[in-house]
């Protein structure tokens, strides 16, 4: 095959100009949805003189499972697309849409509402037409419903209105707020500009997506002579009479007015799992001037937010300070790696495997991946930054925070596991990771390459593509305890799981600007908690503990804390004996998570979780142990004779790495 696979706008791997031309002919795009590849058609129908736009997946739009699609050849892709995407498929979808619009118009007419306000619901490229028909119909029924007494859905809508969500932040609404959006690519100095303004302010707050970034900018403000406190979910360093606070976005205070706020990585507004925290921060941070720092793709979303909130907006667009170039050829072999490289893999297993082989080739190595605690990431980063490690091997975790002196980013794969199957990296993620090369002030230019030719070609293409802008509506909102108590008061429901489901399904179906966040995992936890004799407030707090329910040791600790709390017992922190575990490194990482989760509870319920400080100390101790394990596992002494006597070993390593199949990402 001489055609390089490429990515469509929606993130699905496609193949070559013929396929793209066929898709363009029928105004179609390939998308991923629930582990399958499907086709979505875009267009408009004329119904009774009214133009109704649509962007939907037809009933026959599923092409293949993602895993199967990834294994098919470009010729197979083209054959499937030609057989399924044609004039008849478009005509059939438009007949179905026309029929639905006529039916829905009659329904709206009987209810005395204008049907035109509901047609926007048919523009949803990742959704099936039949599902959107159901959503639009339910919105029409909701709009015409007058008798709501005794109806849980109606009572829920009446008790909580997402349309009034911004107004619920009283202190923020009392201030003459201004937004300053500082947008640009990685390495454009946008965070520096915002932090300079924050340091000069009489009072302020910095809100980060990661504890690591919160800690980094806490130290930056301290170095500038600012009286600053650090507040994250599981760590607090309180400075007496502090004028500033640095921390994670979830810990924003809505009750302390400040002069300047900085909200970092604002493009995470569109993140399904955490976007609600950015929505809350934009709506409610009580600051006179709010700096919104992030990617240029967030501009439209920010402009929509400013308009909705009635806030003055200034947009500053910055350019990258150092040149970033894709090398003409891949790295190809271990001996072509060099000091200052960052080698990117997409799972913990693959990071450690590449690190071992790079070490065997004579380099010293530092590693960073998502499951490591912030303390370990900092210490591993320091090895590379202080030139104690030649090469940094990491996952996409290096793409946010940690300003390392990377000269070149080397991708070992252009594929990432998305929970269903492997597929090509998104344009945004590939460019964010690559942008870490050539740190301004450390290097005049940054370089990007793939390790092998297929990866190099795919990454080269991703670097040339434009990132898709964030949508200008559909921002996630997570329920607060106040929301749930209002729903409970209106409906009489006291089960947390049921209240969360009511919020997710029935709150403001007519409001497109704010939508309920995905509460699946929280609802699963709530089902366990509802069996315990705990007040709603306690169950709600326990449902938010930052711990993985999928990891046995973490889930058992969480359940034990919940049972103890329900019995009115105090929970002491229990030291985890990870040193005797079969997989010691994994066990140590899990122990860190347990200690951090206990500390999170300790800050919120100190009377029942009194060992918060000891939990933090234990987490720090384990982090040091993990750091030493990683050093002994993947860090070698520098070899002044590198390249002498290692030629054959290098060839064996290169062969072993390149013959392995594309690897999965955790």
XYZ file of C-alpha atoms in Angstrom:
666
model
C 0.000 0.000 0.000
C 1.479 3.308 -1.031
C -1.269 5.495 0.378
C -0.740 6.886 3.857
C -3.762 6.744 6.116
C -5.046 10.140 7.150
C -7.578 11.543 9.572
C -10.968 13.032 8.789
C -12.242 16.122 10.590
C -14.024 13.913 13.110
C -10.980 11.879 14.030
C -11.532 8.708 11.958
C -8.782 7.226 9.868
C -9.484 7.503 6.111
C -7.362 6.791 3.088
C -6.344 9.028 0.267
C -7.832 11.546 -2.101
C -10.369 9.181 -3.755
C -12.103 8.479 -0.468
C -11.996 12.142 0.529
C -13.406 13.132 -2.836
C -16.276 10.663 -2.512
C -17.118 11.927 0.976
C -16.998 15.539 -0.210
C -19.288 14.757 -3.144
C -22.061 13.712 -0.767
C -21.217 16.209 1.978
C -20.425 13.305 4.304
C -17.851 12.670 7.019
C -16.658 9.622 8.921
C -16.990 9.714 12.692
C -16.438 7.418 15.669
C -19.379 6.664 17.947
C -19.529 4.042 20.710
C -16.757 1.946 19.217
C -17.969 2.010 15.608
C -17.146 4.004 12.500
C -20.205 5.618 10.945
C -21.074 8.117 8.230
C -22.742 11.450 9.005
C -24.488 13.465 6.277
C -24.801 17.251 6.274
C -27.355 19.203 4.286
C -30.782 20.849 4.330
C -34.360 20.007 3.372
C -37.139 22.358 2.293
C -40.386 21.696 4.133
C -43.314 23.991 3.418
C -40.983 26.772 2.322
C -38.836 26.503 5.460
C -35.200 25.475 5.191
C -34.263 22.894 7.838
C -30.557 22.084 8.191
C -29.382 18.665 9.352
C -26.130 16.846 10.198
C -26.967 13.298 11.248
C -26.098 9.600 11.047
C -28.746 7.655 9.092
C -30.198 4.372 10.328
C -27.869 2.482 7.977
C -24.893 4.734 8.728
C -22.740 2.271 10.706
C -19.859 1.073 8.515
C -17.792 -1.146 10.836
C -16.502 -1.553 14.364
C -13.552 0.753 15.064
C -11.158 -2.135 15.624
C -12.148 -3.853 12.380
C -12.010 -0.566 10.441
C -8.466 0.097 11.643
C -7.366 -3.291 10.281
C -8.908 -2.830 6.827
C -6.832 -1.622 3.895
C -7.411 1.785 2.241
C -8.935 -0.067 -0.718
C -11.436 -1.770 1.609
C -12.311 1.602 3.150
C -13.002 3.045 -0.297
C -15.117 0.045 -1.320
C -17.289 0.238 1.809
C -17.739 3.992 1.512
C -18.728 3.801 -2.154
C -21.282 1.064 -1.456
C -22.906 2.864 1.475
C -22.574 6.557 0.660
C -24.531 7.418 -2.460
C -27.437 9.446 -3.785
C -30.040 6.936 -2.602
C -28.646 6.986 0.965
C -28.873 10.784 1.041
C -32.355 10.762 -0.503
C -33.609 8.194 2.012
C -32.298 10.227 4.952
C -33.871 13.399 3.600
C -37.231 11.625 3.153
C -37.092 10.533 6.793
C -36.133 14.036 7.960
C -38.898 15.642 5.871
C -41.477 13.227 7.281
C -40.351 13.917 10.826
C -40.358 17.689 10.336
C -43.951 17.550 9.053
C -45.036 15.400 12.009
C -43.165 17.558 14.527
C -44.573 20.760 13.027
C -48.120 19.449 13.556
C -47.264 18.509 17.140
C -45.801 21.963 17.805
C -48.782 23.641 16.190
C -51.244 21.815 18.428
C -49.226 23.011 21.413
C -49.118 26.588 20.218
C -45.333 26.817 19.872
C -43.139 27.793 16.921
C -41.477 24.621 15.567
C -38.547 26.535 14.032
C -36.887 26.947 17.430
C -36.419 23.165 17.672
C -34.797 22.420 14.297
C -31.289 23.165 15.655
C -31.548 19.784 17.388
C -31.166 18.086 13.983
C -27.605 19.369 13.652
C -25.698 16.788 15.691
C -23.048 15.015 13.579
C -22.235 12.294 16.132
C -25.869 11.249 16.725
C -28.248 8.934 14.884
C -31.196 10.562 13.151
C -33.750 8.462 15.037
C -32.253 9.538 18.386
C -32.337 13.216 17.462
C -35.940 12.873 16.271
C -36.768 11.606 19.749
C -34.886 14.486 21.406
C -36.590 17.146 19.277
C -40.001 15.605 19.879
C -39.399 15.520 23.648
C -38.407 19.197 23.545
C -41.590 20.092 21.727
C -43.647 18.130 24.250
C -41.781 19.819 27.109
C -42.468 23.247 25.621
C -46.204 22.551 25.304
C -46.576 20.930 28.706
C -48.606 23.032 31.108
C -49.746 20.614 33.781
C -46.610 19.585 35.627
C -47.913 18.697 39.067
C -47.137 15.105 39.969
C -44.736 14.739 37.032
C -41.143 14.115 38.125
C -39.694 15.440 34.916
C -41.710 18.621 35.083
C -40.943 19.121 38.754
C -37.230 18.640 38.097
C -37.242 21.205 35.308
C -39.136 23.617 37.510
C -36.715 23.189 40.414
C -33.453 23.703 38.495
C -33.025 25.847 35.407
C -29.723 25.640 33.563
C -30.813 28.723 31.664
C -30.309 30.588 34.944
C -27.063 28.771 35.790
C -24.821 31.874 35.426
C -27.135 33.890 37.663
C -26.599 31.388 40.493
C -23.100 32.839 41.051
C -24.174 35.902 42.974
C -20.778 37.388 43.840
C -19.467 37.136 40.274
C -22.619 38.789 38.975
C -22.161 41.685 41.379
C -18.747 42.553 39.843
C -18.017 44.476 36.612
C -16.104 41.537 35.113
C -13.935 41.600 31.989
C -12.549 38.615 30.053
C -9.109 38.762 28.428
C -8.528 35.727 26.219
C -4.818 35.047 25.643
C -4.746 32.406 22.924
C -2.049 30.739 20.907
C -0.126 27.526 20.288
C 2.217 25.814 22.704
C 5.337 27.872 23.390
C 3.753 31.232 22.537
C 4.179 32.767 25.992
C 0.453 33.030 26.734
C 0.674 31.651 30.284
C 3.651 33.927 31.010
C 1.674 37.006 29.944
C -1.280 36.113 32.145
C 0.887 35.212 35.145
C 2.727 38.534 34.893
C -0.604 40.324 35.231
C -1.607 38.069 38.114
C 1.636 38.697 40.011
C 1.121 42.484 39.753
C -2.490 42.351 40.960
C -3.468 43.255 44.527
C -5.237 39.874 44.808
C -5.815 36.968 42.513
C -6.265 33.286 41.775
C -4.649 30.864 39.303
C -6.752 27.861 38.231
C -5.027 24.883 36.605
C -6.177 21.613 35.035
C -3.536 19.657 36.991
C -2.141 19.808 40.515
C 1.249 19.807 38.825
C 0.514 23.092 37.016
C -1.017 24.551 40.156
C 2.169 23.723 42.075
C 4.387 25.057 39.273
C 2.660 28.443 39.224
C 2.390 28.562 43.016
C 6.195 28.380 43.055
C 6.370 31.008 40.290
C 4.264 33.449 42.309
C 6.258 32.730 45.474
C 9.493 33.482 43.605
C 7.993 36.809 42.527
C 7.453 37.739 46.172
C 3.686 37.196 46.131
C 1.958 35.981 49.325
C 0.279 32.911 47.823
C -1.425 29.755 49.084
C -1.710 26.419 47.254
C -5.138 24.750 47.259
C -5.742 21.508 45.362
C -8.108 18.640 46.024
C -5.668 16.777 48.249
C -3.071 19.382 49.220
C -3.167 22.763 50.927
C -0.241 25.031 51.730
C -1.814 27.992 53.454
C 0.188 31.214 53.742
C -1.052 33.580 56.490
C -2.623 36.724 55.026
C -2.155 35.412 51.482
C -3.405 37.720 48.741
C -3.264 35.074 46.019
C -4.216 31.425 45.581
C -2.975 28.858 43.076
C -4.673 25.506 42.612
C -6.824 23.258 40.503
C -9.895 24.549 38.698
C -12.247 22.326 40.715
C -11.143 24.141 43.900
C -12.134 27.635 42.779
C -13.765 29.736 45.486
C -16.945 31.487 44.399
C -17.141 33.483 47.637
C -13.853 35.445 47.643
C -13.613 38.395 45.271
C -10.188 39.088 43.704
C -8.742 41.554 41.238
C -7.385 39.053 38.685
C -8.099 35.400 37.900
C -6.224 33.194 35.429
C -8.060 30.141 34.044
C -5.539 27.930 32.237
C -6.095 25.476 29.346
C -9.527 26.959 28.681
C -10.033 24.683 25.659
C -10.860 21.922 28.166
C -14.335 23.473 28.273
C -15.277 20.835 25.704
C -13.886 17.900 27.693
C -16.794 15.534 28.511
C -15.313 14.373 31.819
C -14.016 17.653 33.286
C -15.432 20.453 31.163
C -18.055 21.273 33.803
C -15.320 22.658 36.078
C -14.312 25.199 33.401
C -17.952 26.099 32.776
C -18.369 26.844 36.489
C -15.132 28.835 36.639
C -16.027 31.032 33.643
C -19.507 31.663 34.997
C -18.615 32.118 38.620
C -15.032 33.113 39.395
C -15.444 36.447 41.230
C -12.671 38.473 39.609
C -12.711 41.905 37.996
C -10.405 40.690 35.208
C -10.412 37.055 34.096
C -7.568 35.843 31.877
C -8.603 32.853 29.753
C -5.470 31.076 28.577
C -5.507 28.336 25.959
C -5.581 27.198 22.367
C -6.826 29.426 19.566
C -9.529 26.821 18.846
C -11.340 28.070 21.972
C -11.926 31.565 20.574
C -15.470 30.979 19.293
C -16.504 29.275 22.526
C -15.119 32.150 24.608
C -16.880 34.731 22.439
C -20.161 32.840 22.876
C -19.616 32.690 26.637
C -18.850 36.409 26.900
C -22.009 37.226 24.939
C -24.154 34.908 27.054
C -22.765 36.315 30.318
C -22.811 39.937 29.147
C -19.100 40.305 29.882
C -16.668 42.578 28.008
C -14.134 40.543 26.023
C -10.643 41.354 24.745
C -8.882 38.744 22.590
C -5.086 38.597 22.306
C -3.665 36.129 19.795
C -0.002 35.147 20.243
C 2.333 33.370 17.844
C 4.817 30.654 18.670
C 8.144 32.124 19.802
C 10.417 29.442 18.373
C 10.222 27.664 15.034
C 8.814 24.131 14.959
C 9.791 21.864 12.072
C 8.974 18.319 11.033
C 12.175 16.537 10.079
C 12.366 15.190 6.511
C 12.959 11.602 7.657
C 12.094 9.382 10.633
C 14.573 8.602 13.392
C 14.650 4.984 12.157
C 17.047 3.510 14.741
C 18.124 3.888 18.352
C 21.554 5.204 17.480
C 19.880 8.231 15.849
C 18.281 9.294 19.126
C 20.104 12.091 20.880
C 20.277 13.986 24.117
C 17.289 16.303 24.521
C 14.808 14.015 22.744
C 11.369 13.262 24.163
C 10.137 9.862 22.970
C 6.338 9.497 23.039
C 4.428 6.235 23.543
C 0.786 5.842 24.532
C 0.627 3.476 27.493
C 2.534 2.906 30.717
C 3.661 -0.502 29.431
C 5.013 0.937 26.196
C 6.743 3.836 27.955
C 8.639 1.426 30.202
C 9.459 -0.889 27.289
C 10.857 1.933 25.168
C 12.728 3.311 28.168
C 14.379 -0.061 28.809
C 15.498 -0.372 25.185
C 16.751 3.205 25.025
C 18.697 2.541 28.218
C 20.165 -0.604 26.624
C 21.289 1.578 23.712
C 23.445 3.582 26.150
C 21.271 6.549 27.115
C 20.108 7.644 30.546
C 16.334 8.021 30.709
C 13.569 9.758 32.669
C 9.925 8.674 32.325
C 6.540 10.397 32.699
C 3.102 8.848 32.352
C -0.390 9.628 33.621
C -0.590 7.236 36.578
C 2.454 8.767 38.276
C 1.803 11.155 41.132
C 2.613 14.834 40.552
C 5.629 14.529 42.875
C 7.122 11.709 40.796
C 6.460 13.549 37.545
C 8.273 16.571 38.952
C 11.258 14.530 40.108
C 11.498 12.658 36.800
C 11.174 15.939 34.931
C 13.973 17.385 37.062
C 16.318 14.561 35.992
C 15.806 15.556 32.369
C 15.801 19.301 33.003
C 19.041 19.108 35.024
C 20.652 16.888 32.365
C 20.925 13.850 34.629
C 18.847 12.011 32.019
C 19.595 12.217 28.301
C 16.135 11.329 27.006
C 12.600 11.777 28.331
C 10.173 8.942 27.541
C 6.526 9.703 28.202
C 2.890 9.533 27.216
C 0.728 12.473 26.169
C 1.043 13.508 29.848
C 4.024 15.645 28.787
C 1.727 17.716 26.572
C 0.397 19.812 29.449
C 2.622 21.549 31.997
C 6.223 20.663 32.878
C 8.352 23.032 30.832
C 11.163 20.711 29.812
C 14.156 21.547 27.591
C 12.993 19.226 24.799
C 14.749 19.743 21.496
C 12.904 17.077 19.515
C 9.684 15.117 19.998
C 9.812 11.579 18.580
C 6.508 9.709 18.212
C 6.751 5.912 18.436
C 3.215 5.612 17.075
C 0.491 7.802 15.609
C -2.192 5.545 17.061
C -3.930 5.756 20.428
C -6.442 3.485 22.148
C -9.695 5.405 22.774
C -11.440 2.880 25.026
C -12.822 0.904 22.107
C -10.048 0.519 19.553
C -6.885 2.115 18.243
C -7.212 5.053 15.906
C -5.172 7.965 14.673
C -4.294 10.699 17.159
C -6.442 13.798 17.042
C -4.905 16.811 15.345
C -5.110 18.823 18.578
C -3.347 16.201 20.695
C -0.595 15.536 18.152
C 0.139 19.248 17.778
C 0.025 19.904 21.526
C 2.559 17.142 22.218
C 4.776 18.163 19.293
C 4.638 21.777 20.447
C 6.688 20.867 23.525
C 9.782 20.725 21.316
C 11.998 23.801 21.111
C 11.217 25.533 24.394
C 11.765 29.272 23.931
C 14.883 30.432 25.729
C 16.287 26.910 25.684
C 16.314 26.129 21.952
C 16.093 28.290 18.842
C 14.059 25.651 17.025
C 12.083 22.535 17.872
C 11.843 19.383 15.771
C 9.243 16.637 15.350
C 9.669 13.153 13.882
C 8.245 9.645 13.886
C 10.450 6.732 14.835
C 9.491 4.699 11.750
C 8.273 5.703 8.297
C 4.512 4.987 8.732
C 4.448 6.951 11.994
C 6.537 9.755 10.507
C 4.212 10.154 7.507
C 1.092 10.167 9.688
C 2.540 12.697 12.153
C 3.739 14.917 9.293
C 0.198 15.029 7.923
C -1.313 15.750 11.349
C 1.096 18.659 11.819
C -0.157 20.257 8.586
C -3.865 20.004 9.442
C -5.991 22.690 11.073
C -7.467 21.976 14.489
C -11.253 21.905 14.665
C -12.677 24.804 16.728
C -14.597 24.192 19.934
C -18.397 24.330 19.586
C -20.037 27.582 20.657
C -22.747 25.876 22.725
C -23.350 22.671 24.649
C -21.124 23.486 27.631
C -21.160 20.923 30.418
C -22.659 21.578 33.833
C -22.298 19.191 36.776
C -24.902 19.291 39.544
C -24.005 20.895 42.840
C -25.431 19.758 46.139
C -27.761 22.769 45.940
C -29.120 21.554 42.582
C -29.829 18.093 43.966
C -31.442 19.398 47.154
C -33.809 21.543 45.056
C -34.778 18.543 42.926
C -35.249 16.484 46.088
C -37.460 19.143 47.671
C -39.629 19.321 44.544
C -39.959 15.572 43.925
C -39.548 13.981 47.339
C -36.743 11.787 45.965
C -33.858 11.162 48.401
C -31.743 8.573 46.580
C -28.579 10.161 45.208
C -28.469 7.956 42.096
C -32.070 8.852 41.222
C -31.446 12.565 41.786
C -28.384 12.482 39.524
C -30.394 10.679 36.846
C -33.199 13.233 37.099
C -30.678 16.038 36.668
C -29.008 14.342 33.695
C -32.187 13.432 31.846
C -34.703 16.129 32.589
C -33.049 19.440 33.394
C -33.703 22.132 30.803
C -34.071 20.030 27.661
C -34.775 23.299 25.816
C -31.465 24.923 26.697
C -28.730 24.224 24.153
C -26.074 26.460 25.691
C -25.619 24.466 28.911
C -26.063 20.695 29.033
C -25.694 18.139 31.850
C -22.262 16.524 32.150
C -21.764 12.759 31.834
C -22.600 11.463 35.320
C -22.288 7.721 34.589
C -19.452 6.963 37.020
C -20.895 9.178 39.754
C -24.275 7.423 39.413
C -22.570 4.019 39.748
C -20.951 5.140 42.986
C -24.220 6.623 44.198
C -25.952 3.254 43.820
C -23.511 1.785 46.357
C -23.812 4.782 48.675
C -27.622 4.791 48.629
C -27.572 1.477 50.508
C -25.814 3.156 53.445
C -27.504 5.235 56.175
C -25.846 8.505 55.206
C -27.324 11.978 54.702
C -27.470 13.242 51.126
C -24.635 15.701 51.730
C -22.255 12.898 52.824
C -23.239 10.635 49.937
C -22.692 13.465 47.475
C -19.191 14.204 48.847
C -18.209 10.527 48.794
C -19.402 10.204 45.184
C -16.811 12.814 44.157
C -13.711 11.287 45.812
C -10.887 11.289 43.189
C -10.253 7.552 43.116
C -10.676 4.859 40.478
C -13.580 2.495 41.029
C -11.995 0.193 38.438
C -8.859 -0.487 40.532
C -9.617 -3.071 43.221
C -7.356 -1.703 45.968
C -8.622 1.841 45.483
C -12.280 0.847 45.349
C -11.978 -1.324 48.472
C -10.425 1.573 50.393
C -13.217 3.916 49.246
C -15.969 1.470 50.204
C -14.344 0.957 53.618
C -14.295 4.699 54.270
C -17.955 4.999 53.229
C -19.071 2.142 55.518
C -17.109 3.573 58.442
C -18.604 7.027 57.918
C -22.119 5.574 57.792
C -21.459 3.883 61.142
C -20.072 7.110 62.626
C -16.578 5.652 62.945
C -13.340 7.577 62.432
C -11.112 6.242 59.618
C -7.391 6.301 60.274
C -5.044 6.253 57.305
C -3.724 2.713 56.791
C -0.208 2.254 55.479
C -0.194 0.137 52.313
C 2.395 -2.651 52.182
C 3.162 -2.360 48.483
C 6.785 -3.515 48.723
C 5.815 -7.201 48.787
C 3.434 -6.946 45.850
C 4.166 -8.946 42.707
C 3.992 -5.776 40.618
C 5.650 -3.405 43.041
C 5.662 -0.307 40.835
C 1.945 -0.599 40.031
C 1.114 -1.261 43.684
C 3.099 1.802 44.755
C 1.284 3.983 42.213
C -2.074 2.711 43.510
C -0.969 3.362 47.109
C -0.268 7.000 46.194
C -3.804 7.316 44.810
C -5.292 5.897 48.033
C -3.291 8.275 50.238
C -4.248 11.268 48.081
C -7.930 10.288 48.188
C -7.787 10.020 51.993
C -6.213 13.495 52.139
C -9.047 14.786 49.911
C -11.561 13.497 52.437
C -9.434 14.802 55.302
C -9.785 18.386 54.093
C -13.572 18.038 53.801
C -14.404 15.890 56.839
C -11.444 16.168 59.237
C -13.488 14.916 62.182
C -13.869 11.515 60.475
C -10.612 11.497 58.464
C -8.121 13.131 60.846
C -4.866 11.848 59.308
C -4.801 14.061 56.227
C -1.320 15.417 56.877
C 0.057 11.932 57.514
C -1.581 10.696 54.287
C 0.210 13.441 52.362
C 3.496 12.514 54.033
C 2.978 8.845 53.145
C 2.161 9.772 49.542
C 5.344 11.833 49.337
C 7.372 8.940 50.790
C 5.932 6.474 48.276
C 6.528 8.980 45.481
C 10.217 9.079 46.394
C 10.306 5.279 46.338
C 8.626 5.219 42.912
C 11.161 7.748 41.672
C 14.002 5.504 42.827
C 12.354 2.428 41.278
C 12.078 4.218 37.957
C 15.663 5.419 38.167
C 16.977 1.918 38.816
C 14.688 0.426 36.185
C 15.275 2.749 33.256
C 18.165 5.098 34.056
C 21.685 4.062 33.101
C 24.992 5.786 33.641
C 26.140 7.857 30.705
C 28.500 5.941 28.497
C 31.308 8.046 27.047
C 31.851 5.205 24.614
C 28.293 5.307 23.304
C 28.298 3.989 19.795
C 31.427 1.892 20.397
C 30.770 -1.760 21.049
C 26.976 -1.187 21.011
C 26.379 -1.334 17.292
C 25.051 -4.900 17.206
C 22.974 -4.380 20.342
C 21.461 -1.268 18.786
C 20.522 -3.201 15.667
C 18.815 -5.894 17.741
C 16.870 -3.280 19.725
C 15.762 -1.426 16.574
C 14.573 -4.678 15.033
C 12.656 -5.576 18.165
C 10.943 -2.194 18.349
C 9.972 -1.874 14.695
C 8.649 -5.433 14.316
C 6.170 -5.078 17.155
C 2.568 -4.248 16.154
C 1.007 -0.876 16.806
C 0.508 -0.739 20.558
C -2.515 0.116 22.643
C -2.698 3.132 24.878
C -4.096 3.057 28.375
